XYZ file of N, CA and C in Angstrom:
435
model
N 5.948 28.222 44.554
C 5.864 26.690 44.670
C 5.072 26.292 43.525
N 3.805 26.607 43.392
C 2.571 26.373 42.242
C 3.266 26.803 40.928
N 4.158 28.091 40.932
C 4.487 28.609 39.171
C 5.611 27.838 39.260
N 6.286 26.845 39.676
C 7.569 26.306 39.506
C 6.936 24.857 39.065
N 6.042 24.503 39.433
C 4.917 22.901 38.793
C 4.353 23.781 37.464
N 3.768 24.662 37.563
C 3.185 25.031 36.294
C 4.459 25.035 34.979
N 5.736 25.717 34.924
C 6.695 25.796 34.206
C 7.541 24.372 33.676
N 7.147 23.332 35.216
C 7.641 22.191 34.895
C 6.845 21.144 33.961
N 5.470 21.394 34.189
C 4.642 20.643 33.609
C 4.646 21.168 32.094
N 4.882 22.399 31.703
C 4.501 23.276 30.298
C 5.925 22.431 29.840
N 7.294 22.413 30.413
C 7.991 21.819 29.496
C 7.983 20.825 29.406
N 7.391 19.758 30.108
C 7.560 18.181 30.089
C 6.489 18.174 28.828
N 5.267 19.178 28.904
C 4.240 19.095 27.669
C 5.009 19.249 26.533
N 5.814 20.461 26.385
C 6.354 20.870 24.940
C 7.272 19.718 24.738
N 8.441 18.832 25.542
C 9.199 17.754 25.189
C 8.290 16.981 24.476
N 7.204 16.367 25.082
C 6.625 15.636 24.461
C 5.618 15.950 22.974
N 5.496 17.124 22.993
C 4.550 17.217 21.585
C 5.908 17.826 20.498
N 7.090 18.044 21.039
C 8.000 17.783 19.639
C 8.562 16.375 19.637
N 8.703 15.879 20.758
C 9.501 14.077 20.677
C 7.739 13.556 19.395
N 6.572 14.129 19.833
C 5.711 13.481 18.853
C 5.636 13.536 17.061
N 5.818 15.238 17.038
C 6.003 15.659 15.561
C 7.154 14.977 15.127
N 8.394 14.734 15.536
C 9.671 14.487 15.450
C 9.385 12.822 14.620
N 8.396 12.093 15.507
C 8.335 10.806 15.039
C 7.432 10.687 13.660
N 6.520 11.571 13.327
C 5.272 11.682 12.383
C 6.051 12.032 11.453
N 7.310 12.813 11.660
C 7.801 13.873 9.940
C 8.677 12.095 10.020
N 9.297 11.361 10.453
C 10.146 10.374 10.426
C 9.522 9.124 9.324
N 7.952 8.958 9.731
C 7.317 7.833 9.389
C 7.096 8.262 8.341
N 6.579 9.630 7.630
C 6.151 9.963 6.383
C 7.873 9.701 5.269
N 8.827 10.132 6.033
C 10.031 10.045 4.891
C 10.174 8.557 4.734
N 9.779 7.511 5.650
C 10.055 6.320 5.623
C 9.158 5.605 4.714
N 8.182 6.456 3.957
C 7.092 5.218 3.427
C 7.133 5.586 2.285
N 8.254 4.955 1.296
C 8.397 5.109 -0.350
C 6.835 4.416 -1.278
N 6.659 4.985 -2.135
C 5.523 4.597 -3.299
C 5.975 3.303 -3.278
N 4.670 2.667 -3.499
C 4.738 1.280 -3.626
C 4.948 0.940 -5.484
N 4.763 1.848 -6.115
C 4.953 1.554 -7.526
C 4.679 2.726 -8.355
N 5.712 2.771 -9.168
C 5.257 4.041 -10.031
C 4.198 3.737 -11.279
N 3.995 2.612 -11.351
C 2.799 2.133 -12.181
C 1.596 1.399 -11.709
N 1.834 0.709 -10.668
C 0.349 -0.008 -10.446
C 0.039 0.475 -9.157
N -1.398 1.010 -9.198
C -2.035 1.543 -7.892
C -2.836 0.380 -7.159
N -3.382 -0.382 -7.590
C -4.362 -1.306 -7.031
C -4.181 -2.601 -7.952
N -5.156 -3.738 -7.333
C -5.132 -4.874 -8.638
C -5.781 -5.837 -7.375
N -6.507 -7.103 -7.896
C -7.630 -7.543 -7.175
C -7.932 -8.680 -8.498
N -8.290 -10.163 -7.642
C -8.848 -11.018 -8.632
C -9.567 -11.874 -7.370
N -10.629 -12.845 -8.246
C -11.644 -13.981 -7.634
C -11.852 -14.690 -8.731
N -11.962 -16.317 -8.298
C -12.077 -17.294 -9.186
C -13.359 -18.211 -8.683
N -14.445 -18.415 -9.705
C -15.896 -18.668 -9.431
C -15.845 -19.748 -10.337
N -17.237 -20.673 -9.998
C -17.755 -21.582 -10.618
C -18.060 -21.179 -12.246
N -18.033 -21.619 -13.029
C -18.711 -20.666 -14.384
C -20.078 -21.293 -14.575
N -20.690 -21.166 -15.868
C -21.738 -21.093 -16.052
C -22.110 -22.888 -16.787
N -20.737 -23.444 -17.095
C -20.912 -24.501 -17.849
C -20.355 -25.476 -17.337
N -20.556 -26.687 -17.282
C -19.647 -28.068 -16.941
C -18.287 -27.658 -16.894
N -17.967 -28.184 -15.789
C -15.908 -27.788 -15.955
C -15.543 -26.364 -16.111
N -16.250 -25.231 -16.037
C -15.586 -24.173 -16.073
C -15.287 -23.529 -15.018
N -14.458 -22.606 -15.283
C -14.036 -21.735 -13.919
C -14.128 -20.397 -14.743
N -14.698 -18.999 -13.845
C -14.167 -17.967 -14.102
C -13.453 -17.112 -13.352
N -12.443 -16.704 -13.589
C -11.637 -15.513 -13.067
C -11.548 -14.048 -13.749
N -12.358 -13.755 -12.444
C -12.185 -11.886 -12.467
C -11.233 -11.471 -11.950
N -11.004 -10.039 -12.706
C -9.916 -9.369 -12.332
C -9.895 -7.770 -12.428
N -9.369 -7.205 -11.640
C -9.201 -5.649 -11.868
C -7.682 -4.998 -11.628
N -7.450 -4.296 -12.505
C -6.130 -3.836 -12.526
C -6.240 -2.454 -12.663
N -5.774 -1.777 -11.710
C -5.543 -0.232 -11.514
C -4.214 0.395 -11.742
N -4.052 1.150 -12.837
C -2.760 2.147 -12.582
C -2.468 3.671 -12.168
N -1.408 4.048 -12.017
C -1.400 5.330 -11.535
C -2.138 6.151 -12.344
N -1.953 5.869 -13.391
C -2.165 7.038 -14.483
C -2.573 6.315 -16.097
N -2.883 6.832 -17.131
C -3.058 6.455 -18.290
C -2.236 5.758 -18.456
N -1.957 4.607 -18.925
C -0.930 3.825 -19.183
C -0.943 2.992 -20.817
N 0.339 2.673 -21.316
C 0.291 2.052 -22.768
C -0.560 0.900 -22.726
N -0.326 0.043 -21.462
C -1.119 -1.505 -21.309
C -1.125 -1.595 -20.154
N -2.550 -2.010 -19.579
C -2.776 -2.163 -18.055
C -3.737 -3.476 -18.347
N -3.446 -4.614 -17.265
C -4.299 -5.941 -17.187
C -3.221 -6.985 -16.751
N -3.666 -7.933 -17.107
C -3.071 -9.262 -16.563
C -1.894 -9.647 -18.102
N -0.798 -9.796 -17.624
C 0.406 -10.101 -18.571
C 0.406 -11.767 -18.867
N -0.056 -12.587 -17.392
C 0.198 -13.556 -17.794
C -0.770 -14.756 -16.735
N -1.808 -15.484 -17.092
C -2.374 -16.106 -16.061
C -2.411 -17.820 -16.209
N -2.259 -18.132 -15.126
C -1.809 -19.756 -15.148
C -2.886 -20.232 -13.966
N -3.081 -21.209 -14.425
C -4.275 -22.177 -13.725
C -4.034 -23.173 -13.411
N -4.161 -23.795 -12.078
C -3.574 -24.927 -11.505
C -4.775 -25.762 -11.009
N -4.623 -27.173 -11.081
C -5.413 -28.086 -10.042
C -5.064 -27.650 -8.556
N -5.953 -28.307 -7.815
C -5.686 -27.653 -6.322
C -4.420 -28.609 -5.716
N -4.222 -29.341 -6.871
C -2.842 -30.566 -6.197
C -1.507 -29.659 -6.648
N -1.599 -28.939 -7.359
C -0.681 -27.924 -7.477
C -0.015 -28.076 -8.979
N -0.641 -28.866 -9.718
C -0.205 -29.055 -11.382
C -0.892 -28.023 -12.027
N -0.152 -27.624 -12.548
C -0.158 -26.361 -13.959
C -1.065 -27.187 -15.241
N -2.012 -26.649 -15.355
C -3.106 -27.267 -16.796
C -3.388 -26.258 -17.646
N -2.881 -24.962 -17.547
C -2.826 -23.828 -18.327
C -2.067 -22.403 -18.369
N -1.627 -21.987 -19.387
C -0.437 -20.638 -19.309
C -1.121 -19.896 -20.286
N -1.914 -18.865 -19.898
C -2.379 -17.976 -21.286
C -1.778 -16.464 -21.017
N -0.849 -16.310 -22.247
C -0.044 -14.902 -22.186
C -1.239 -13.899 -22.306
N -1.399 -12.617 -21.509
C -1.734 -11.840 -21.862
C -1.590 -10.707 -23.188
N -3.005 -10.532 -23.784
C -2.957 -9.472 -24.765
C -4.119 -8.755 -25.184
N -4.201 -7.650 -25.935
C -5.259 -6.934 -26.056
C -6.291 -7.950 -26.730
N -6.193 -8.881 -27.375
C -6.953 -9.273 -28.378
C -7.574 -10.659 -27.480
N -7.063 -11.207 -26.266
C -8.024 -12.060 -25.565
C -8.383 -11.590 -24.337
N -8.315 -10.111 -24.225
C -8.886 -9.513 -23.085
C -8.511 -9.071 -22.091
N -7.304 -9.922 -21.722
C -6.492 -10.172 -20.627
C -5.541 -8.354 -20.565
N -5.268 -7.766 -21.391
C -4.845 -6.579 -21.555
C -5.563 -5.541 -21.827
N -5.484 -3.935 -21.825
C -6.215 -3.215 -22.376
C -4.888 -2.309 -22.614
N -5.570 -1.635 -23.512
C -4.672 -0.352 -24.330
C -4.978 0.944 -23.977
N -3.967 2.348 -23.767
C -4.358 3.365 -23.183
C -5.295 3.697 -22.277
N -5.455 3.058 -21.075
C -6.297 3.313 -20.376
C -5.487 3.165 -18.744
N -6.367 3.608 -17.985
C -5.974 3.433 -16.361
C -6.378 2.068 -15.692
N -7.389 1.518 -16.091
C -8.505 0.822 -15.180
C -8.528 -0.492 -16.294
N -8.507 -1.598 -15.740
C -8.823 -2.885 -16.778
C -9.914 -4.036 -15.595
N -10.985 -3.930 -16.015
C -11.922 -4.828 -15.168
C -12.248 -5.912 -16.280
N -11.904 -7.327 -16.070
C -11.930 -8.164 -16.970
C -12.211 -9.427 -16.626
N -12.461 -10.495 -17.447
C -12.509 -11.941 -16.701
C -12.236 -12.792 -18.006
N -11.729 -14.182 -17.492
C -11.156 -15.044 -18.512
C -12.143 -16.312 -18.025
N -12.627 -17.179 -18.975
C -13.216 -18.267 -18.776
C -12.166 -19.512 -19.091
N -12.408 -20.513 -17.984
C -11.238 -21.736 -18.512
C -12.247 -23.319 -18.055
N -12.249 -23.800 -19.234
C -13.179 -24.825 -19.438
C -12.075 -26.594 -18.843
N -12.322 -26.780 -18.014
C -11.653 -28.111 -17.272
C -12.465 -29.135 -17.296
N -12.184 -29.831 -15.995
C -13.274 -31.069 -16.057
C -14.013 -30.670 -14.894
N -15.304 -31.089 -15.159
C -16.591 -31.218 -14.309
C -16.089 -31.599 -12.973
N -16.312 -30.899 -11.839
C -16.013 -31.029 -10.224
C -14.721 -30.714 -9.999
N -13.644 -30.205 -11.212
C -12.311 -30.068 -10.759
C -11.968 -28.792 -9.825
N -11.110 -28.879 -9.213
C -10.954 -28.075 -8.309
C -9.434 -27.102 -8.537
N -9.958 -25.690 -8.836
C -8.976 -24.906 -9.549
C -8.491 -23.775 -9.140
N -7.256 -23.098 -9.379
C -6.768 -21.778 -8.724
C -5.918 -21.211 -9.663
N -5.894 -19.828 -9.497
C -5.203 -19.195 -10.421
C -4.057 -18.227 -9.998
N -3.040 -18.074 -10.868
C -1.975 -17.441 -10.406
C -2.002 -15.735 -11.446
N -2.293 -14.703 -11.206
C -2.083 -13.590 -12.231
C -1.145 -12.923 -11.959
N -0.337 -12.474 -13.563
C 0.445 -11.352 -13.293
C -0.062 -10.175 -13.383
N -0.315 -9.275 -12.466
C -1.118 -8.203 -12.879
C 0.257 -7.052 -13.418
N -0.307 -6.319 -14.039
C 0.797 -5.439 -15.243
C 0.518 -4.004 -15.686
N 1.478 -3.140 -15.633
C 0.815 -1.688 -16.152
C 2.580 -1.461 -16.927
N 2.075 -1.235 -18.090
C 3.508 -0.349 -18.698
C 2.802 1.104 -19.378
N 4.180 1.846 -19.267
C 3.807 3.327 -19.684
C 5.306 3.970 -20.075
N 5.443 4.352 -21.098
C 6.692 5.210 -21.456
C 7.797 4.161 -21.389
N 7.676 3.276 -21.819
C 8.855 2.423 -21.836
C 9.219 1.600 -20.607
N 8.695 2.117 -19.350
C 8.797 1.897 -18.061
C 7.600 0.621 -17.927
N 7.902 -0.291 -16.648
C 6.630 -1.388 -16.573
C 6.627 -1.730 -15.283
N 5.525 -2.148 -14.506
C 5.742 -3.173 -13.171
C 4.640 -4.183 -13.416
N 4.692 -4.927 -12.358
C 4.203 -6.280 -12.466
C 4.019 -7.188 -10.856
N 3.093 -7.484 -10.426
C 3.059 -8.037 -9.163
C 2.139 -9.344 -9.462
N 2.671 -10.243 -8.773
C 1.724 -11.589 -8.595
C 0.656 -11.806 -7.843
N -0.542 -12.320 -8.069
C -1.599 -12.475 -7.243
C -2.246 -14.170 -7.449
N -2.338 -14.409 -6.193
C -3.013 -15.807 -6.167
C -4.228 -15.763 -5.581
N -5.062 -16.508 -6.407
C -6.650 -16.660 -6.207
C -6.745 -17.992 -5.280
N -8.076 -17.997 -4.491
C -8.237 -19.086 -3.525
C -8.825 -20.394 -4.292
N -9.296 -21.438 -4.136
C -9.726 -22.475 -4.789
C -11.243 -22.767 -5.109
N -11.472 -23.103 -6.193
C -12.762 -23.255 -6.741
C -13.217 -24.475 -7.562
N -14.424 -24.825 -7.266
C -14.639 -25.966 -8.206
C -15.933 -26.037 -9.056
N -15.292 -26.427 -9.934
C -16.175 -26.250 -11.051
C -17.288 -27.288 -11.597
N -18.582 -26.683 -12.065
C -19.694 -27.433 -11.677
C -19.484 -28.776 -12.779
N -20.221 -29.309 -12.131
C -20.407 -30.823 -12.458
C -21.252 -31.380 -13.260
């Protein structure tokens, strides 16, 4: 009787072990890579150093060295949702960086003192003729009066 219980317990344990291994394998197979070009990104908006200004800081990390990495478009909105500025990213204005894997940058917008603003950034990476982008929305910030 004791031997039968041991065999039953071993059989049940083996079944649970095999079932848990099968679940782990299927979970790994079902998680595709998020992007071939972008590894991570983030941004924040902060009061600037002069009246009416806000500073947008951003970080974009590509999966490897890329032709371009950074912000391809930056749109500034009032808290009401009214668009007040659209900036296309270039190497010259500092929103894009050439031949690198990471870009940490910032952009300062000069608006109305006491104005409340938020930003939508298009995070971007381009390599060998292919590219990917993701949109990122900041919180709202009040410009100094």
